[in-house]
Coordinates of N, CA, C and O and ligand atoms in Angstrom, one line a residue:
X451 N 0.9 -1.2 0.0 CA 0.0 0.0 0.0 C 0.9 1.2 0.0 O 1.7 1.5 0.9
X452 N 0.7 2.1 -1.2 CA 1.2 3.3 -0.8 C 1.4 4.3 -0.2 O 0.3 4.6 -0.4
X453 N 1.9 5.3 0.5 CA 1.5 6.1 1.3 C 0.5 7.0 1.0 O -0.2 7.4 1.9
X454 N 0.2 7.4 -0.3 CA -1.2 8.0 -0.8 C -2.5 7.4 -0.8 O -3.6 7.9 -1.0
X455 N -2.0 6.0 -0.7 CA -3.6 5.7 -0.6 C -3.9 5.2 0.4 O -5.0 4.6 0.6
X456 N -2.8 5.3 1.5 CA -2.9 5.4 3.4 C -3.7 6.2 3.4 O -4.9 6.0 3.6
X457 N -3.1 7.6 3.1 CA -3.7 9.2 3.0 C -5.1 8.8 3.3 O -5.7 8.8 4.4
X458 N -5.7 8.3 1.9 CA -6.8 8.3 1.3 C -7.6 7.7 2.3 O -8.6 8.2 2.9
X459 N -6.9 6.2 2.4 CA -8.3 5.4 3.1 C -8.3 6.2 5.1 O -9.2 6.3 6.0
X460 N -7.4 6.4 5.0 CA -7.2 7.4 6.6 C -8.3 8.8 6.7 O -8.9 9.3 7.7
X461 N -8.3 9.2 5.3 CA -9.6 10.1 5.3 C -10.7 9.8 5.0 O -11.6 10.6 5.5
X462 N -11.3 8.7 4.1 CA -12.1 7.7 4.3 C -13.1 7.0 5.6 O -14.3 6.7 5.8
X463 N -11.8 7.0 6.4 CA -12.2 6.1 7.9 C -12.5 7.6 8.5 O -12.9 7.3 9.6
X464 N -12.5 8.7 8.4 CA -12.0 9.8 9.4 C -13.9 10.3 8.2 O -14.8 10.2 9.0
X465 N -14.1 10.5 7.3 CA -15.8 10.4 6.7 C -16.4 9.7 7.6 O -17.2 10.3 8.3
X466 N -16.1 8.4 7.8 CA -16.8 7.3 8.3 C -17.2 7.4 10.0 O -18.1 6.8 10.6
X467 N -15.9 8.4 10.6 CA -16.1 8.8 11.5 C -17.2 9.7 11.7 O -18.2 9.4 12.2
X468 N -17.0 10.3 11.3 CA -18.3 12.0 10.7 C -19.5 11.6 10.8 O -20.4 11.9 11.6
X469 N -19.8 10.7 9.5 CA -21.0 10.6 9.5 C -21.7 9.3 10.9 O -22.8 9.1 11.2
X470 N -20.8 8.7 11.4 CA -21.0 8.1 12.6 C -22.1 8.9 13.7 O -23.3 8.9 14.1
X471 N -20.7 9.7 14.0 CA -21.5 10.9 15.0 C -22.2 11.7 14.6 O -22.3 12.7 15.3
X472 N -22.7 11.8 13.7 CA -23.8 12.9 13.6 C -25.1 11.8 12.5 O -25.8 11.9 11.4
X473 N -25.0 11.0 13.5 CA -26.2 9.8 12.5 C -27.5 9.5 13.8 O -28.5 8.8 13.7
X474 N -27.2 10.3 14.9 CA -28.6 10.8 15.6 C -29.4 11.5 16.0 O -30.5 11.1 16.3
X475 N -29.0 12.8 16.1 CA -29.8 13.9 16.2 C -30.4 14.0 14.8 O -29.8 13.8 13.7
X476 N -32.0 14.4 15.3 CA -32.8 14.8 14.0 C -32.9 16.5 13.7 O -33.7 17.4 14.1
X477 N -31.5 16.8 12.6 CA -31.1 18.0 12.7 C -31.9 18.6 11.4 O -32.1 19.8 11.5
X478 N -32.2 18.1 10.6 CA -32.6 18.4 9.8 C -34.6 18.4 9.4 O -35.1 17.4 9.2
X479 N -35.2 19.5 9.4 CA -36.7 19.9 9.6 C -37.4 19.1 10.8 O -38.6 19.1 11.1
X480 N -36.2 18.5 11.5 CA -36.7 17.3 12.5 C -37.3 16.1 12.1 O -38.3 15.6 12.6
X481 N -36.6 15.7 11.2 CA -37.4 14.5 10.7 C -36.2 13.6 10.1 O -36.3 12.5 9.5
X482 N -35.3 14.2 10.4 CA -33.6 12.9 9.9 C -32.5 14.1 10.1 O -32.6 15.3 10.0
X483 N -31.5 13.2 10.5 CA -30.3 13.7 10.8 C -29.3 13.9 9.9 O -29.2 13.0 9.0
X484 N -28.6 15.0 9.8 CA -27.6 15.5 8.7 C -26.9 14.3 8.0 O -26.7 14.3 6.8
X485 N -26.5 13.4 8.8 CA -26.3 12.4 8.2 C -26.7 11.0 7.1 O -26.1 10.4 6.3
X486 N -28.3 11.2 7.8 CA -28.9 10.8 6.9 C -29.8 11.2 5.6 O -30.2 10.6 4.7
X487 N -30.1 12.8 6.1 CA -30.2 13.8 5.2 C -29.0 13.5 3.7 O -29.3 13.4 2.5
X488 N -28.1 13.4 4.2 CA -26.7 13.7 3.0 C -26.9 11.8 2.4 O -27.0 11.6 1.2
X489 N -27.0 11.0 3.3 CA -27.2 9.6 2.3 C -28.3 9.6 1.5 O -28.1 9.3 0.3
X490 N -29.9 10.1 1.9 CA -30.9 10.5 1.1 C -30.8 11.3 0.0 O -31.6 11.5 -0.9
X491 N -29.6 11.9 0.3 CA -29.5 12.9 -1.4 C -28.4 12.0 -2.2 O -28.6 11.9 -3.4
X492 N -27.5 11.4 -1.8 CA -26.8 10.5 -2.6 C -27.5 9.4 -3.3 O -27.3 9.0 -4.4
X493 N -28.4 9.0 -2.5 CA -29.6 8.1 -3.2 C -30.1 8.2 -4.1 O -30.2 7.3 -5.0
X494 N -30.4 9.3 -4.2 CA -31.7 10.1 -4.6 C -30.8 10.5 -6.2 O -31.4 10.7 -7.2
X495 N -29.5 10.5 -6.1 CA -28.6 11.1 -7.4 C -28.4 9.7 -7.8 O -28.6 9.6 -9.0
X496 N -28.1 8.6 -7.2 CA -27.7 7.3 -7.9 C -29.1 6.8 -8.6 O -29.2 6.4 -9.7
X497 N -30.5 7.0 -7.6 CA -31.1 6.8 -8.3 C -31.6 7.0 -9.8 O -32.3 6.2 -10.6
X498 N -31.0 8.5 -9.9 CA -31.3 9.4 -11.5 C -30.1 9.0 -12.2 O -29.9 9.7 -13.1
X499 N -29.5 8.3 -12.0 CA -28.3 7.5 -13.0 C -27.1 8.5 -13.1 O -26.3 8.4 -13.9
X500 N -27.1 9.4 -12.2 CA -25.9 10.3 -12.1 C -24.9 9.7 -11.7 O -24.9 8.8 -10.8
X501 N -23.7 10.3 -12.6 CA -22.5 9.7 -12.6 C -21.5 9.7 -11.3 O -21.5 10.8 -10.7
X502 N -21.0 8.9 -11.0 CA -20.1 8.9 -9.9 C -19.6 10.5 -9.1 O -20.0 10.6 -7.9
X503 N -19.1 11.3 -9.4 CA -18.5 12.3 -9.0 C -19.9 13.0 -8.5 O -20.1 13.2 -7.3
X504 N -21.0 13.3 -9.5 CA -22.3 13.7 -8.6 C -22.7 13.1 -7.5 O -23.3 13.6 -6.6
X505 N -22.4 11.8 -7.5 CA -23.6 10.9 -6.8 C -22.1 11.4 -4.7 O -22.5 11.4 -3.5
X506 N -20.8 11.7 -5.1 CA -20.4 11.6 -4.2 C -20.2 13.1 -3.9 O -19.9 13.4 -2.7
X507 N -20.2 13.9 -4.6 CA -20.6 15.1 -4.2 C -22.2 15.6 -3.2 O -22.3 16.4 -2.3
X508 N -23.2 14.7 -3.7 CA -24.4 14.2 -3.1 C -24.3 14.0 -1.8 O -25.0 14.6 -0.9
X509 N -23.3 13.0 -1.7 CA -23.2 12.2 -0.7 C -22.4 12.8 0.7 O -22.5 12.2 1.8
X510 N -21.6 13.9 0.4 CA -20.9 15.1 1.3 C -21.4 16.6 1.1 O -20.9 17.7 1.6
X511 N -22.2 16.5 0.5 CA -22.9 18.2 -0.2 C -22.8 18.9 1.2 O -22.2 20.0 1.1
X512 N -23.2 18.7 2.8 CA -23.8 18.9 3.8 C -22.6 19.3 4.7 O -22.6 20.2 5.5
X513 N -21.1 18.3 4.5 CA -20.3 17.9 5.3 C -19.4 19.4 6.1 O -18.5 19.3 6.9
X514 N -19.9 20.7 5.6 CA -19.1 21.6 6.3 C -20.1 21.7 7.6 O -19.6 22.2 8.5
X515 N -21.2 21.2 7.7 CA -22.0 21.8 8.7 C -21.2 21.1 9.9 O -21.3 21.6 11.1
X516 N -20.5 20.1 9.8 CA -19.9 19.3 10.7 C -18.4 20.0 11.4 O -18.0 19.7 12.5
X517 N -18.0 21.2 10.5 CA -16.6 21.1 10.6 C -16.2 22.6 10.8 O -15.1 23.2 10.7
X518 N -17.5 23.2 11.2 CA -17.4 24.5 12.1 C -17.9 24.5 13.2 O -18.4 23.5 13.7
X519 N -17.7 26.1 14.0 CA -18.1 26.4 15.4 C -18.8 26.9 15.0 O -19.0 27.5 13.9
X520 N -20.0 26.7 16.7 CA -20.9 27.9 16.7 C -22.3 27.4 16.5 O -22.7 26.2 16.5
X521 N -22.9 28.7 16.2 CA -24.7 28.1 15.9 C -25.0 27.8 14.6 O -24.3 28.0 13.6
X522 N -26.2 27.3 14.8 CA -26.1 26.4 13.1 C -27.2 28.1 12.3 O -27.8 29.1 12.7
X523 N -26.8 27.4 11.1 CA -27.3 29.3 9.8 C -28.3 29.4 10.0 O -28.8 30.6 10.0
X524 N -29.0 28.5 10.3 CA -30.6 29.4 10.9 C -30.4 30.1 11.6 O -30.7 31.2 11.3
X525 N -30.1 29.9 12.6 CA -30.2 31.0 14.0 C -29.8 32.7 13.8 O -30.4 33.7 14.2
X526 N -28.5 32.6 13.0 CA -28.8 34.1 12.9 C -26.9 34.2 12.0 O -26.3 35.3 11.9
X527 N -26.5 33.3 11.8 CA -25.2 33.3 10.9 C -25.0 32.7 9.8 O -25.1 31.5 9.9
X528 N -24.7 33.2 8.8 CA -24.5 32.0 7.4 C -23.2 31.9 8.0 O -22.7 32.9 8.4
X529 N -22.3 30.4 8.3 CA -21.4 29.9 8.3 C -20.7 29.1 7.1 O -19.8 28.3 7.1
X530 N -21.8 29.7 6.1 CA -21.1 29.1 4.7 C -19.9 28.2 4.4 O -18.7 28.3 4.1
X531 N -21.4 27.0 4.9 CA -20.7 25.6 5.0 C -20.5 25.0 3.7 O -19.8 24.1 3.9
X532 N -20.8 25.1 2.4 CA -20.4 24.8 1.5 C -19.0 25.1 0.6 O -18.5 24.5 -0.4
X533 N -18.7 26.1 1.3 CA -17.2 26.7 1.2 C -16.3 26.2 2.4 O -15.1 25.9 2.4
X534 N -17.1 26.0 3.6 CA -16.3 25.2 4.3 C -15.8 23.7 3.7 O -14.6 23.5 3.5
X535 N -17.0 22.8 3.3 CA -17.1 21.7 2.9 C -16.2 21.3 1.4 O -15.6 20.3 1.1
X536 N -16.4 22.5 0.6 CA -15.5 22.2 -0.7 C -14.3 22.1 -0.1 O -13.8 20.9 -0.3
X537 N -13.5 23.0 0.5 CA -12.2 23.3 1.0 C -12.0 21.8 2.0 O -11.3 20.9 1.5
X538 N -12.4 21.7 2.8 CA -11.8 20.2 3.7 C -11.7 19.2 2.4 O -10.9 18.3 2.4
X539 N -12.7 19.4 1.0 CA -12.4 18.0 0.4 C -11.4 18.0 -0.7 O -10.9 17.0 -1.2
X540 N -11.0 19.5 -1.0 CA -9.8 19.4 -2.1 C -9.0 19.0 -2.0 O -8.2 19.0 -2.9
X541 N -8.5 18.3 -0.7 CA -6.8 17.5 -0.7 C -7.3 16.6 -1.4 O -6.5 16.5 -2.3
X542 N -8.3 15.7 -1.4 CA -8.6 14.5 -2.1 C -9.8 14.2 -3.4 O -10.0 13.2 -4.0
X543 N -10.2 15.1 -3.4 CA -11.1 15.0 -4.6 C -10.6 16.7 -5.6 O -10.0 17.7 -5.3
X544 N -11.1 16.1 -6.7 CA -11.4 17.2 -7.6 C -12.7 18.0 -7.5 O -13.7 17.9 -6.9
X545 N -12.1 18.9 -8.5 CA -13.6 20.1 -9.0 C -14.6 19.5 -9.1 O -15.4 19.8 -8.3
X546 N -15.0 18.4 -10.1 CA -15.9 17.7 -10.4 C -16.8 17.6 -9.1 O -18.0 17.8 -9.2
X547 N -16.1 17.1 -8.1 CA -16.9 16.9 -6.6 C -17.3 17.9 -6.0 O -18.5 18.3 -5.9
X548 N -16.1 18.7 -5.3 CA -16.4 19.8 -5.0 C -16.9 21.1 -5.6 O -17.5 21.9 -4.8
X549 N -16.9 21.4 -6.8 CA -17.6 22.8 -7.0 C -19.4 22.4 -6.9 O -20.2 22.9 -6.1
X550 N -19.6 21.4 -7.7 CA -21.0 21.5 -7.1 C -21.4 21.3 -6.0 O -22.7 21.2 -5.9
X551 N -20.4 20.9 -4.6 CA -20.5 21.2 -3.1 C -20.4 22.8 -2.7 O -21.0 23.2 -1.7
X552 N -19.4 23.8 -3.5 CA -19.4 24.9 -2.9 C -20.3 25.5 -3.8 O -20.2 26.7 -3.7
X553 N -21.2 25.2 -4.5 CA -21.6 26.1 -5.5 C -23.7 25.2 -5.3 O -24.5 25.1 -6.2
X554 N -23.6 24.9 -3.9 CA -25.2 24.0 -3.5 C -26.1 25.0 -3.3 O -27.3 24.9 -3.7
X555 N -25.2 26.4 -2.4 CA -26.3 26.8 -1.5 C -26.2 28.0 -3.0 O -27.4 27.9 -3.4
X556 N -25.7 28.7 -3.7 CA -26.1 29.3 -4.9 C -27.1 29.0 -5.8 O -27.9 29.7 -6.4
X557 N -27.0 27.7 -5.9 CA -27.9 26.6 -6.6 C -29.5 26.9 -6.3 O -30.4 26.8 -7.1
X558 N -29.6 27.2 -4.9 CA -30.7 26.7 -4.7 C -31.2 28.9 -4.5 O -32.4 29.1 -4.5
X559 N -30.7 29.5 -4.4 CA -30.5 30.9 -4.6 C -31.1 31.1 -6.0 O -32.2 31.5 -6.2
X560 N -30.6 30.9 -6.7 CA -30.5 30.8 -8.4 C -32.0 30.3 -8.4 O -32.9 31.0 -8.5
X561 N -32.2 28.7 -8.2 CA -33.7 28.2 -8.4 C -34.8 28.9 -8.1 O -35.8 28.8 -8.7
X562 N -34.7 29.6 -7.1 CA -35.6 30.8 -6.1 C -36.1 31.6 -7.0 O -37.1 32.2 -6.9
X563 N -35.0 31.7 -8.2 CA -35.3 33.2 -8.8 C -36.1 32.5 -10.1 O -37.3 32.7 -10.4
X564 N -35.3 31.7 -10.8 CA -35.7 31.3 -11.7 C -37.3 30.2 -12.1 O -38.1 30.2 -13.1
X565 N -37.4 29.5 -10.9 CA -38.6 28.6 -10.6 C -39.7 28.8 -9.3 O -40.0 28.0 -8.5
X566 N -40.2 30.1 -9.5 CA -41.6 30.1 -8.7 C -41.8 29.1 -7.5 O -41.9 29.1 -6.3
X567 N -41.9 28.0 -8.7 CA -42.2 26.4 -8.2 C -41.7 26.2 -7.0 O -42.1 26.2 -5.8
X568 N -40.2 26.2 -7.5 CA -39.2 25.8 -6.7 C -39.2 26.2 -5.1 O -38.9 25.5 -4.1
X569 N -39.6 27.5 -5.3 CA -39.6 28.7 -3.8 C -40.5 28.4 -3.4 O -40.3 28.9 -2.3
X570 N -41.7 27.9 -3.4 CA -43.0 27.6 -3.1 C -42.6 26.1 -2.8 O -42.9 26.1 -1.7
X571 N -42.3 25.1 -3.1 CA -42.0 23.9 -1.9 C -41.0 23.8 -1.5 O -41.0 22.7 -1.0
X572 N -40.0 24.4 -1.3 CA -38.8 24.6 -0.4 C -39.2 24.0 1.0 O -40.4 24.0 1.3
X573 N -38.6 23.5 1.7 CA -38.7 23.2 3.2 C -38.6 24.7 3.9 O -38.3 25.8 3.5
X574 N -39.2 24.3 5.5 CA -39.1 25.0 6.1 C -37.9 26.3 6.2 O -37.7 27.5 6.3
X575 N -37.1 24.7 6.3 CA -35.7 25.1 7.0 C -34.7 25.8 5.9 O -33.7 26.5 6.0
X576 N -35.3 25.4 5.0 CA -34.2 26.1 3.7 C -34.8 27.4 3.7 O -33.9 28.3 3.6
X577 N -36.3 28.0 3.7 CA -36.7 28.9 3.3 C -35.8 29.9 5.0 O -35.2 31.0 4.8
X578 N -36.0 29.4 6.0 CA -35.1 29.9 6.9 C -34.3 30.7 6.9 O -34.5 31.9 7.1
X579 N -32.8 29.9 6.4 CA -31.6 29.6 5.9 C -31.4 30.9 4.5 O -30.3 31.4 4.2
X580 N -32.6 31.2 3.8 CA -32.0 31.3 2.2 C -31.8 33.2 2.5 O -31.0 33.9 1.9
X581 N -32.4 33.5 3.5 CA -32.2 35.2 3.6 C -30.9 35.5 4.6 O -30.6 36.7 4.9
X582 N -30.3 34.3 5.2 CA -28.9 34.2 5.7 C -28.3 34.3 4.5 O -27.7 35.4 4.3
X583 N -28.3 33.4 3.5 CA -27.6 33.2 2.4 C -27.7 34.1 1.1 O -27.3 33.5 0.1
X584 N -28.0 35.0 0.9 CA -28.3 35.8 0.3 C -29.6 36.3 -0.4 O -29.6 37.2 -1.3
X585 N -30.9 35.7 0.1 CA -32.3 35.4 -1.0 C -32.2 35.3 -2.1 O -31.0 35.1 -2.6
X586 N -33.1 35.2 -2.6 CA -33.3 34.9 -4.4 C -32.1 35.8 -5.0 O -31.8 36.9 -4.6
X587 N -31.3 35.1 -6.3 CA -30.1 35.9 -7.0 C -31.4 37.0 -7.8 O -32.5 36.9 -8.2
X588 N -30.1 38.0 -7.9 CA -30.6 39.0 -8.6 C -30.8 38.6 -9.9 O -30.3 37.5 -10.3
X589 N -31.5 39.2 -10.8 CA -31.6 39.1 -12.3 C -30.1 38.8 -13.0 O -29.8 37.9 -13.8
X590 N -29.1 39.7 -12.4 CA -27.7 39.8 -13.2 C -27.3 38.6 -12.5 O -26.7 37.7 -13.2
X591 N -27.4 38.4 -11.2 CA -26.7 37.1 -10.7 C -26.7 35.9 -11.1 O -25.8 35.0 -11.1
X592 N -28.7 35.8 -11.9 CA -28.6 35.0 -12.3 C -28.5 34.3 -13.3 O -28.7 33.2 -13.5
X593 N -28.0 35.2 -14.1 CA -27.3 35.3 -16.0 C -25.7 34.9 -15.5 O -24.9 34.2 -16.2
X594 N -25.6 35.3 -14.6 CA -24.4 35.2 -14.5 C -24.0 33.5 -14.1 O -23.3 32.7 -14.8
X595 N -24.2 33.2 -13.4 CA -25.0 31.9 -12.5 C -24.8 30.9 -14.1 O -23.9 30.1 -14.4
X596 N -25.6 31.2 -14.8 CA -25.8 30.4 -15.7 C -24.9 30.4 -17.1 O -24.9 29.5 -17.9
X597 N -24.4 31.3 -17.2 CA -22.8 31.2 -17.4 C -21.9 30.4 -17.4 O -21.2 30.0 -18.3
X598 N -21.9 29.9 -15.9 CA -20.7 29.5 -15.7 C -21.7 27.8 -15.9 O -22.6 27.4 -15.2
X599 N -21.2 27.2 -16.8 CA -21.4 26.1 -17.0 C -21.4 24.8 -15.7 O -22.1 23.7 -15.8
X600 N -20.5 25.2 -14.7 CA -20.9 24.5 -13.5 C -21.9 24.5 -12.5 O -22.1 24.0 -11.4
X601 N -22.5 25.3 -13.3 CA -24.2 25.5 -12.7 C -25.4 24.2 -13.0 O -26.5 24.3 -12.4
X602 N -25.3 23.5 -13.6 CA -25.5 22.4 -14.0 C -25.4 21.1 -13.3 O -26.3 20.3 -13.2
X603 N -24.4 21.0 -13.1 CA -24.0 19.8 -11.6 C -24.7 20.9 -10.3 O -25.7 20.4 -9.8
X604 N -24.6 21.5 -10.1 CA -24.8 22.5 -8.9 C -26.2 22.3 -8.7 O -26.8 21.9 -7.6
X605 N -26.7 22.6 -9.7 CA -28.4 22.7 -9.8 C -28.6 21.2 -9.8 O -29.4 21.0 -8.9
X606 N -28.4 20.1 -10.4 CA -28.7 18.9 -10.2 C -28.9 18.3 -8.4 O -29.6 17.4 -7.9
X607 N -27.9 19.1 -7.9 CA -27.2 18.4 -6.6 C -28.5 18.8 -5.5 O -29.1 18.3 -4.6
X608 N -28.6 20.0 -6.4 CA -29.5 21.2 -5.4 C -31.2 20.4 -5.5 O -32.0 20.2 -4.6
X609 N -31.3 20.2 -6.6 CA -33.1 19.3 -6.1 C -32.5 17.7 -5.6 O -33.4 17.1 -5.2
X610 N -31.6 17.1 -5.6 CA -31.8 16.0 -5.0 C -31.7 16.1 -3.4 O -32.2 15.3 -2.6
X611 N -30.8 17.4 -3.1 CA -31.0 17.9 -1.6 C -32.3 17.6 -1.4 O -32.6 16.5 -0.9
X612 N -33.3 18.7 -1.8 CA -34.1 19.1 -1.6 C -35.6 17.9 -0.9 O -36.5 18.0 0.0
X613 N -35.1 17.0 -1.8 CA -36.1 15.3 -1.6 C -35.1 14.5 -0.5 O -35.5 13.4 -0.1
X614 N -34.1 15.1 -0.1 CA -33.4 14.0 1.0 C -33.8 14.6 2.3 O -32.8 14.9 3.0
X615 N -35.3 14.8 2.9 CA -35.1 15.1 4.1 C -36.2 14.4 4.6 O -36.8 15.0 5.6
X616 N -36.9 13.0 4.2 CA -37.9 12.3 4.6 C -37.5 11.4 5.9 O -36.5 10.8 6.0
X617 N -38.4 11.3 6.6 CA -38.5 11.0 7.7 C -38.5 9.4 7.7 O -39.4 8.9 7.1
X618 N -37.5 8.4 8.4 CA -37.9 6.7 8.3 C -37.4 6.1 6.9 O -37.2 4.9 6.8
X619 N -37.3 6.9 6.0 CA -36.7 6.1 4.7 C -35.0 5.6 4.9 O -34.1 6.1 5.4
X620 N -35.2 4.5 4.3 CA -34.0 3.4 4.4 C -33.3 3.5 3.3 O -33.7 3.1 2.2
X621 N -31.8 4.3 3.5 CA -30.8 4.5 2.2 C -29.9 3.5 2.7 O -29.8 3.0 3.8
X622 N -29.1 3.2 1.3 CA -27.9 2.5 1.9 C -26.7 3.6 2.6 O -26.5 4.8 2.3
X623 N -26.0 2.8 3.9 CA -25.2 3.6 4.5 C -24.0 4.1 4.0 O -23.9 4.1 2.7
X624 N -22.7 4.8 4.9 CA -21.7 5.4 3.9 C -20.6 4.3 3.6 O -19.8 4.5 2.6
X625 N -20.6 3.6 4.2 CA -19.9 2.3 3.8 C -20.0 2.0 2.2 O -19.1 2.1 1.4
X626 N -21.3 1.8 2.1 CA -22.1 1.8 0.8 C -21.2 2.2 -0.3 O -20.9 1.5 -1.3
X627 N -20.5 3.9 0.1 CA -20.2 4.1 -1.1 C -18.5 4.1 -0.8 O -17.8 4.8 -1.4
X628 N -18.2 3.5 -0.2 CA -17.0 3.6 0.1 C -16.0 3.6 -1.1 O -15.2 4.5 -1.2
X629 N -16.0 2.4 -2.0 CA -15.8 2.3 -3.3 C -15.5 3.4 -4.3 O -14.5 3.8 -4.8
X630 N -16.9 4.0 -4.5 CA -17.1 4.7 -5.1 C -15.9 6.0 -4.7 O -15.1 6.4 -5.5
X631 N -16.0 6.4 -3.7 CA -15.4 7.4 -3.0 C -14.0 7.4 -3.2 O -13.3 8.4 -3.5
X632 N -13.4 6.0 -3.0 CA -11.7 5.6 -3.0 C -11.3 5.9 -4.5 O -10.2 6.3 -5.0
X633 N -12.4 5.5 -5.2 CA -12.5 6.0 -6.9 C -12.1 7.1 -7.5 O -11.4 7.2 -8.5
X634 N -12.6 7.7 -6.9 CA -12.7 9.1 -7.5 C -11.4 9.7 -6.7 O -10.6 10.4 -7.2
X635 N -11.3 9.3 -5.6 CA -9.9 10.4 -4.7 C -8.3 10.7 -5.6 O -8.2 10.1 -6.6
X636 N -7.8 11.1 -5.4 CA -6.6 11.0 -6.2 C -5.5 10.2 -5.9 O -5.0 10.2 -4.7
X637 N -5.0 9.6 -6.7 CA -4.1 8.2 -6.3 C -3.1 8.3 -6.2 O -2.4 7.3 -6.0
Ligands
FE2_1530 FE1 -28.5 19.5 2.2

């Protein structure tokens, strides 16, 4: 075994850690735990035949909320955990992964403006959350937004969030994707 793919599976087990501890409190609308919130959206991506790098970007979209201080963005701070979350994963993954992790909570900013729909079944907690995070993008933000061609993975990521926060549903665990994960890392 090389020392890089020690690295690897050392941050692997050290995931595995993470999502351990935070696989019981029901943090999310109170109806599932961040933990399982973030397996329900990897699901929810493998289920739409999305390709590996989505499906594990999916699968950590959430993981900055873990890896700051303080009160969680509802309460009265954006701690812009998706910028936290991109940044912890670039030692080991690429862009592919991470920009549509730092580019989730835009995603769903952007949808706001563009889809009526969208803003109107939002969860509670996102609708919370979204005037921490900037509200709906402006007109120019959101030309701009759609520009950048990695708005696409972003926005994909962003409605499969959106369906992972059901209460009692049975996803496969993070073990599950372990594979997948060691896959994609850099070798
Ligand atoms: Fe999420």
């Amino acid at each position: 075994m090389s020392i890089r793919s020690e690295d690897a599976n050392a941050f692997l087990d050290r995931l595995t850690g993470l999502f351990a501890a935070h696989d019981g409190k029901l943090e999310v609308e109170g109806r599932v735990s961040n933990a399982g919130h973030m397996l329900q959206t990897a699901a929810n991506a493998e289920s739409a035949g999305a390709e590996p790098c989505l499906i594990a970007a999916a699968l950590l979209h959430d993981i900055g909320h873990w890896l700051r201080a303080g009160t969680p963005d509802a309460q009265c701070v954006d701690h812009r955990h998706e910028s936290v979350g991109a940044a912890f994963l670039k030692a080991h993954f690429d862009t592919d992964v991470t920009q549509p992790i730092a580019l989730h909570v835009a995603a769903k900013r952007y949808l706001c403006t563009r889809e009526p729909e969208y803003f109107a079944n939002l969860s509670p907690g996102s609708v919370a959350s979204l005037s921490l995070q900037g509200g709906p993008m402006s007109e120019a933000e959101a030309a701009a937004f759609e520009a950048d061609s990695a708005h696409v993975h972003a926005v994909a990521l962003r409605r499969w969030d959106e369906y992972g926060k059901m209460s009692g549903l049975q996803v496969p665990g993070f073990e599950y994707y372990r594979p997948l994960l060691r896959g994609l890392m850099r070798a």
